[in-house]
mmCIF file of N, CA, C and O in Angstrom:
data_model
loop_
_atom_site.group_PDB
_atom_site.id
_atom_site.type_symbol
_atom_site.label_atom_id
_atom_site.label_comp_id
_atom_site.label_asym_id
_atom_site.label_seq_id
_atom_site.Cartn_x
_atom_site.Cartn_y
_atom_site.Cartn_z
ATOM 1 N N UNK L 157 24.177 54.189 16.675
ATOM 2 C CA UNK L 157 23.134 53.453 16.065
ATOM 3 C C UNK L 157 21.996 54.547 15.806
ATOM 4 O O UNK L 157 21.638 55.419 16.782
ATOM 5 N N UNK L 158 21.181 54.379 14.826
ATOM 6 C CA UNK L 158 20.180 55.542 14.514
ATOM 7 C C UNK L 158 18.960 55.321 15.476
ATOM 8 O O UNK L 158 18.666 54.211 15.914
ATOM 9 N N UNK L 159 17.974 56.371 15.463
ATOM 10 C CA UNK L 159 16.820 56.177 16.219
ATOM 11 C C UNK L 159 15.972 55.193 15.618
ATOM 12 O O UNK L 159 15.759 55.319 14.129
ATOM 13 N N UNK L 160 15.066 54.593 16.381
ATOM 14 C CA UNK L 160 14.081 53.728 15.590
ATOM 15 C C UNK L 160 12.691 54.686 15.239
ATOM 16 O O UNK L 160 12.540 55.537 16.106
ATOM 17 N N UNK L 161 12.088 54.427 14.321
ATOM 18 C CA UNK L 161 10.929 55.019 13.989
ATOM 19 C C UNK L 161 9.689 54.271 14.557
ATOM 20 O O UNK L 161 9.574 53.046 14.564
ATOM 21 N N UNK L 162 8.899 55.138 15.052
ATOM 22 C CA UNK L 162 7.544 54.609 15.670
ATOM 23 C C UNK L 162 6.458 54.277 14.546
ATOM 24 O O UNK L 162 6.356 55.225 13.458
ATOM 25 N N UNK L 163 5.902 53.367 14.366
ATOM 26 C CA UNK L 163 4.840 52.787 13.453
ATOM 27 C C UNK L 163 3.513 53.772 13.762
ATOM 28 O O UNK L 163 3.081 53.619 14.807
ATOM 29 N N UNK L 164 3.250 54.726 12.821
ATOM 30 C CA UNK L 164 2.386 55.650 13.145
ATOM 31 C C UNK L 164 0.902 55.085 13.264
ATOM 32 O O UNK L 164 0.009 55.764 14.087
ATOM 33 N N UNK L 165 0.739 54.039 12.445
ATOM 34 C CA UNK L 165 -0.753 53.330 12.504
ATOM 35 C C UNK L 165 -0.862 52.718 13.951
ATOM 36 O O UNK L 165 -2.017 52.783 14.343
ATOM 37 N N UNK L 166 0.134 52.154 14.378
ATOM 38 C CA UNK L 166 0.059 51.372 15.550
ATOM 39 C C UNK L 166 -0.001 52.665 16.823
ATOM 40 O O UNK L 166 -0.776 52.198 17.798
ATOM 41 N N UNK L 167 0.747 53.581 16.683
ATOM 42 C CA UNK L 167 0.608 54.493 17.621
ATOM 43 C C UNK L 167 -0.719 55.046 17.794
ATOM 44 O O UNK L 167 -1.177 55.467 19.025
ATOM 45 N N UNK L 168 -1.434 55.242 16.564
ATOM 46 C CA UNK L 168 -2.915 55.810 16.900
ATOM 47 C C UNK L 168 -3.846 54.776 17.494
ATOM 48 O O UNK L 168 -4.976 55.206 17.885
ATOM 49 N N UNK L 169 -3.535 53.625 17.300
ATOM 50 C CA UNK L 169 -4.499 52.410 17.827
ATOM 51 C C UNK L 169 -4.139 52.008 19.166
ATOM 52 O O UNK L 169 -4.949 51.361 19.748
ATOM 53 N N UNK L 170 -2.965 51.828 19.596
ATOM 54 C CA UNK L 170 -2.597 51.406 20.845
ATOM 55 C C UNK L 170 -1.847 52.384 21.781
ATOM 56 O O UNK L 170 -1.237 53.285 21.325
ATOM 57 N N UNK L 171 -2.101 52.260 23.103
ATOM 58 C CA UNK L 171 -1.380 53.237 24.168
ATOM 59 C C UNK L 171 -0.895 51.921 25.084
ATOM 60 O O UNK L 171 -1.663 51.018 25.548
ATOM 61 N N UNK L 172 0.368 52.418 25.771
ATOM 62 C CA UNK L 172 0.774 51.475 26.808
ATOM 63 C C UNK L 172 0.370 52.092 28.377
ATOM 64 O O UNK L 172 0.271 53.185 28.536
ATOM 65 N N UNK L 173 0.041 50.928 29.224
ATOM 66 C CA UNK L 173 -0.339 51.534 30.399
ATOM 67 C C UNK L 173 0.926 51.539 31.455
ATOM 68 O O UNK L 173 1.931 51.129 30.921
ATOM 69 N N UNK L 174 0.588 52.161 32.476
ATOM 70 C CA UNK L 174 1.771 52.159 33.526
ATOM 71 C C UNK L 174 2.506 50.672 33.888
ATOM 72 O O UNK L 174 3.882 50.518 33.970
ATOM 73 N N UNK L 175 1.514 49.777 33.820
ATOM 74 C CA UNK L 175 2.347 48.279 34.158
ATOM 75 C C UNK L 175 2.671 47.585 32.993
ATOM 76 O O UNK L 175 3.234 46.453 33.130
ATOM 77 N N UNK L 176 2.517 48.177 31.934
ATOM 78 C CA UNK L 176 3.226 47.558 30.682
ATOM 79 C C UNK L 176 2.252 46.819 29.661
ATOM 80 O O UNK L 176 2.639 46.295 28.640
ATOM 81 N N UNK L 177 0.866 46.851 30.085
ATOM 82 C CA UNK L 177 -0.151 46.173 29.177
ATOM 83 C C UNK L 177 -0.647 47.278 28.039
ATOM 84 O O UNK L 177 -0.122 48.429 28.202
ATOM 85 N N UNK L 178 -1.118 46.618 26.967
ATOM 86 C CA UNK L 178 -1.185 47.601 25.818
ATOM 87 C C UNK L 178 -2.765 47.592 25.742
ATOM 88 O O UNK L 178 -3.489 46.673 25.665
ATOM 89 N N UNK L 179 -3.252 48.823 25.644
ATOM 90 C CA UNK L 179 -4.724 49.195 25.704
ATOM 91 C C UNK L 179 -5.162 49.499 24.151
ATOM 92 O O UNK L 179 -4.364 49.606 23.511
ATOM 93 N N UNK L 180 -6.405 48.814 23.967
ATOM 94 C CA UNK L 180 -6.852 48.934 22.460
ATOM 95 C C UNK L 180 -8.307 49.493 22.595
ATOM 96 O O UNK L 180 -8.919 49.411 23.465
ATOM 97 N N UNK L 181 -8.873 49.935 21.493
ATOM 98 C CA UNK L 181 -10.163 50.282 21.594
ATOM 99 C C UNK L 181 -10.981 48.972 20.759
ATOM 100 O O UNK L 181 -10.295 48.318 19.973
ATOM 101 N N UNK L 182 -12.303 48.778 21.117
ATOM 102 C CA UNK L 182 -12.861 47.542 20.717
ATOM 103 C C UNK L 182 -13.543 47.839 19.235
ATOM 104 O O UNK L 182 -13.784 48.984 18.914
ATOM 105 N N UNK L 183 -13.384 46.707 18.541
ATOM 106 C CA UNK L 183 -14.044 46.745 17.167
ATOM 107 C C UNK L 183 -15.562 46.821 17.027
ATOM 108 O O UNK L 183 -16.158 46.481 18.051
ATOM 109 N N UNK L 184 -16.147 46.914 15.983
ATOM 110 C CA UNK L 184 -17.432 46.881 15.476
ATOM 111 C C UNK L 184 -18.311 48.043 16.343
ATOM 112 O O UNK L 184 -19.545 47.639 16.663
ATOM 113 N N UNK L 185 -17.848 49.040 16.771
ATOM 114 C CA UNK L 185 -18.679 50.086 17.361
ATOM 115 C C UNK L 185 -18.796 51.568 16.558
ATOM 116 O O UNK L 185 -19.336 52.282 17.064
ATOM 117 N N UNK L 186 -18.561 51.299 15.205
ATOM 118 C CA UNK L 186 -18.648 52.629 14.514
ATOM 119 C C UNK L 186 -20.052 52.990 13.521
ATOM 120 O O UNK L 186 -20.392 53.704 13.303
ATOM 121 N N UNK L 187 -20.308 51.670 13.075
ATOM 122 C CA UNK L 187 -21.485 51.687 12.104
ATOM 123 C C UNK L 187 -22.581 50.372 12.230
ATOM 124 O O UNK L 187 -22.184 49.604 12.986
ATOM 125 N N UNK L 188 -23.605 50.672 11.766
ATOM 126 C CA UNK L 188 -24.784 49.513 11.972
ATOM 127 C C UNK L 188 -24.866 49.447 13.192
ATOM 128 O O UNK L 188 -24.893 48.139 13.818
ATOM 129 N N UNK L 189 -25.395 50.394 14.055
ATOM 130 C CA UNK L 189 -25.601 50.283 15.452
ATOM 131 C C UNK L 189 -27.000 50.046 15.683
ATOM 132 O O UNK L 189 -27.374 49.635 16.835
ATOM 133 N N UNK L 190 -27.909 50.118 14.747
ATOM 134 C CA UNK L 190 -29.421 50.001 15.057
ATOM 135 C C UNK L 190 -29.612 48.545 15.397
ATOM 136 O O UNK L 190 -30.444 48.223 16.243
ATOM 137 N N UNK L 191 -29.077 47.525 14.742
ATOM 138 C CA UNK L 191 -29.118 46.023 15.136
ATOM 139 C C UNK L 191 -28.457 45.585 16.252
ATOM 140 O O UNK L 191 -28.640 44.380 16.794
ATOM 141 N N UNK L 192 -27.454 46.564 16.883
ATOM 142 C CA UNK L 192 -26.779 45.965 18.074
ATOM 143 C C UNK L 192 -27.529 46.653 19.344
ATOM 144 O O UNK L 192 -28.048 47.624 19.252
ATOM 145 N N UNK L 193 -27.626 45.654 20.421
ATOM 146 C CA UNK L 193 -28.593 45.908 21.454
ATOM 147 C C UNK L 193 -27.871 47.082 22.379
ATOM 148 O O UNK L 193 -26.633 47.208 22.190
ATOM 149 N N UNK L 194 -28.497 47.660 23.438
ATOM 150 C CA UNK L 194 -27.846 48.820 24.169
ATOM 151 C C UNK L 194 -26.518 48.134 24.971
ATOM 152 O O UNK L 194 -25.744 48.788 25.204
ATOM 153 N N UNK L 195 -26.950 46.967 25.713
ATOM 154 C CA UNK L 195 -25.825 46.399 26.495
ATOM 155 C C UNK L 195 -24.515 46.184 25.672
ATOM 156 O O UNK L 195 -23.381 46.383 26.111
ATOM 157 N N UNK L 196 -24.676 45.625 24.394
ATOM 158 C CA UNK L 196 -23.278 45.476 23.621
ATOM 159 C C UNK L 196 -22.805 46.739 23.234
ATOM 160 O O UNK L 196 -21.559 46.800 23.199
ATOM 161 N N UNK L 197 -23.394 47.751 22.944
ATOM 162 C CA UNK L 197 -22.834 49.045 22.484
ATOM 163 C C UNK L 197 -22.259 49.627 23.597
ATOM 164 O O UNK L 197 -21.294 50.283 23.583
ATOM 165 N N UNK L 198 -22.706 49.370 24.888
ATOM 166 C CA UNK L 198 -22.137 50.010 26.150
ATOM 167 C C UNK L 198 -20.791 49.275 26.390
ATOM 168 O O UNK L 198 -19.689 49.862 26.833
ATOM 169 N N UNK L 199 -20.899 48.086 26.021
ATOM 170 C CA UNK L 199 -19.627 47.179 26.411
ATOM 171 C C UNK L 199 -18.628 47.624 25.428
ATOM 172 O O UNK L 199 -17.378 47.446 25.624
ATOM 173 N N UNK L 200 -19.004 47.974 24.084
ATOM 174 C CA UNK L 200 -17.978 48.357 23.215
ATOM 175 C C UNK L 200 -17.230 49.506 23.231
ATOM 176 O O UNK L 200 -16.230 49.883 22.652
ATOM 177 N N UNK L 201 -17.909 50.446 24.250
ATOM 178 C CA UNK L 201 -17.132 51.701 24.529
ATOM 179 C C UNK L 201 -16.093 51.608 25.461
ATOM 180 O O UNK L 201 -14.925 52.531 25.441
ATOM 181 N N UNK L 202 -16.024 50.512 26.300
ATOM 182 C CA UNK L 202 -14.944 50.266 27.228
ATOM 183 C C UNK L 202 -13.726 50.036 26.418
ATOM 184 O O UNK L 202 -13.742 49.356 25.337
ATOM 185 N N UNK L 203 -12.582 50.169 27.173
ATOM 186 C CA UNK L 203 -11.138 49.916 26.542
ATOM 187 C C UNK L 203 -10.918 48.425 26.658
ATOM 188 O O UNK L 203 -11.323 47.736 27.549
ATOM 189 N N UNK L 204 -10.477 47.820 25.833
ATOM 190 C CA UNK L 204 -9.914 46.323 25.719
ATOM 191 C C UNK L 204 -8.447 46.296 25.994
ATOM 192 O O UNK L 204 -7.688 47.342 25.697
ATOM 193 N N UNK L 205 -8.039 45.315 26.358
ATOM 194 C CA UNK L 205 -6.513 45.004 26.465
ATOM 195 C C UNK L 205 -5.985 43.897 25.444
ATOM 196 O O UNK L 205 -6.797 43.128 25.218
ATOM 197 N N UNK L 206 -4.849 44.286 24.987
ATOM 198 C CA UNK L 206 -4.353 43.320 23.933
ATOM 199 C C UNK L 206 -3.981 41.822 24.678
ATOM 200 O O UNK L 206 -3.648 41.971 25.820
ATOM 201 N N UNK L 207 -4.109 40.755 23.917
ATOM 202 C CA UNK L 207 -3.536 39.522 24.558
ATOM 203 C C UNK L 207 -2.071 39.400 24.700
ATOM 204 O O UNK L 207 -1.327 40.087 23.838
ATOM 205 N N UNK L 208 -1.677 38.560 25.590
ATOM 206 C CA UNK L 208 -0.231 38.611 25.954
ATOM 207 C C UNK L 208 0.618 38.070 24.716
ATOM 208 O O UNK L 208 1.846 38.529 24.462
ATOM 209 N N UNK L 209 -0.073 37.006 23.773
ATOM 210 C CA UNK L 209 0.768 36.657 22.752
ATOM 211 C C UNK L 209 0.939 37.841 21.558
ATOM 212 O O UNK L 209 1.793 37.475 20.782
ATOM 213 N N UNK L 210 0.027 38.743 21.619
ATOM 214 C CA UNK L 210 0.092 39.898 20.689
ATOM 215 C C UNK L 210 1.205 40.998 21.047
ATOM 216 O O UNK L 210 1.548 41.921 20.457
ATOM 217 N N UNK L 211 1.244 41.273 22.520
ATOM 218 C CA UNK L 211 1.882 42.338 23.002
ATOM 219 C C UNK L 211 3.487 42.347 22.496
ATOM 220 O O UNK L 211 3.830 43.706 22.323
ATOM 221 N N UNK L 212 4.174 41.480 22.314
ATOM 222 C CA UNK L 212 5.517 41.581 21.830
ATOM 223 C C UNK L 212 5.656 42.154 20.510
ATOM 224 O O UNK L 212 6.391 43.188 20.329
ATOM 225 N N UNK L 213 4.723 41.813 19.520
ATOM 226 C CA UNK L 213 4.830 42.410 18.103
ATOM 227 C C UNK L 213 4.410 43.847 18.265
ATOM 228 O O UNK L 213 5.080 44.780 17.547
ATOM 229 N N UNK L 214 3.370 44.364 19.051
ATOM 230 C CA UNK L 214 2.960 45.651 19.048
ATOM 231 C C UNK L 214 3.892 46.559 19.755
ATOM 232 O O UNK L 214 4.254 47.661 19.407
ATOM 233 N N UNK L 215 4.571 46.110 20.961
ATOM 234 C CA UNK L 215 5.784 46.712 21.430
ATOM 235 C C UNK L 215 6.842 46.927 20.733
ATOM 236 O O UNK L 215 7.591 47.984 20.810
ATOM 237 N N UNK L 216 7.207 45.967 19.730
ATOM 238 C CA UNK L 216 8.172 46.407 18.780
ATOM 239 C C UNK L 216 7.874 47.696 17.856
ATOM 240 O O UNK L 216 8.941 48.302 17.319
ATOM 241 N N UNK L 217 6.769 47.739 17.549
ATOM 242 C CA UNK L 217 6.238 48.866 16.474
ATOM 243 C C UNK L 217 6.221 50.439 17.401
ATOM 244 O O UNK L 217 6.228 51.125 16.731
ATOM 245 N N UNK L 218 6.219 50.162 18.769
ATOM 246 C CA UNK L 218 6.220 51.329 19.564
ATOM 247 C C UNK L 218 7.300 51.441 20.602
ATOM 248 O O UNK L 218 7.228 51.089 21.715
ATOM 249 N N UNK L 219 8.456 51.707 19.980
ATOM 250 C CA UNK L 219 9.675 51.511 20.744
ATOM 251 C C UNK L 219 10.051 52.482 21.738
ATOM 252 O O UNK L 219 10.611 52.264 22.776
ATOM 253 N N UNK L 220 9.237 53.695 21.648
ATOM 254 C CA UNK L 220 9.401 54.764 22.810
ATOM 255 C C UNK L 220 8.183 54.944 23.701
ATOM 256 O O UNK L 220 8.265 56.076 24.393
ATOM 257 N N UNK L 221 7.247 53.985 23.471
ATOM 258 C CA UNK L 221 6.008 54.372 24.260
ATOM 259 C C UNK L 221 6.254 53.895 25.507
ATOM 260 O O UNK L 221 6.950 52.913 25.963
#
């Protein structure tokens, strides 16, 4: 059976943790930052985790992660 290809777009956006959760970066943090308050921008810096319902699809795109 041939090797599976990793979806490169997904590989740049998601990482797997040791326990098997999928890490992601939060959206809305790149521009128009003047109208967002300090607390909101600070929380956008933190990593988010993918919902359990979405994990199966993303893990299929990252076969060797």
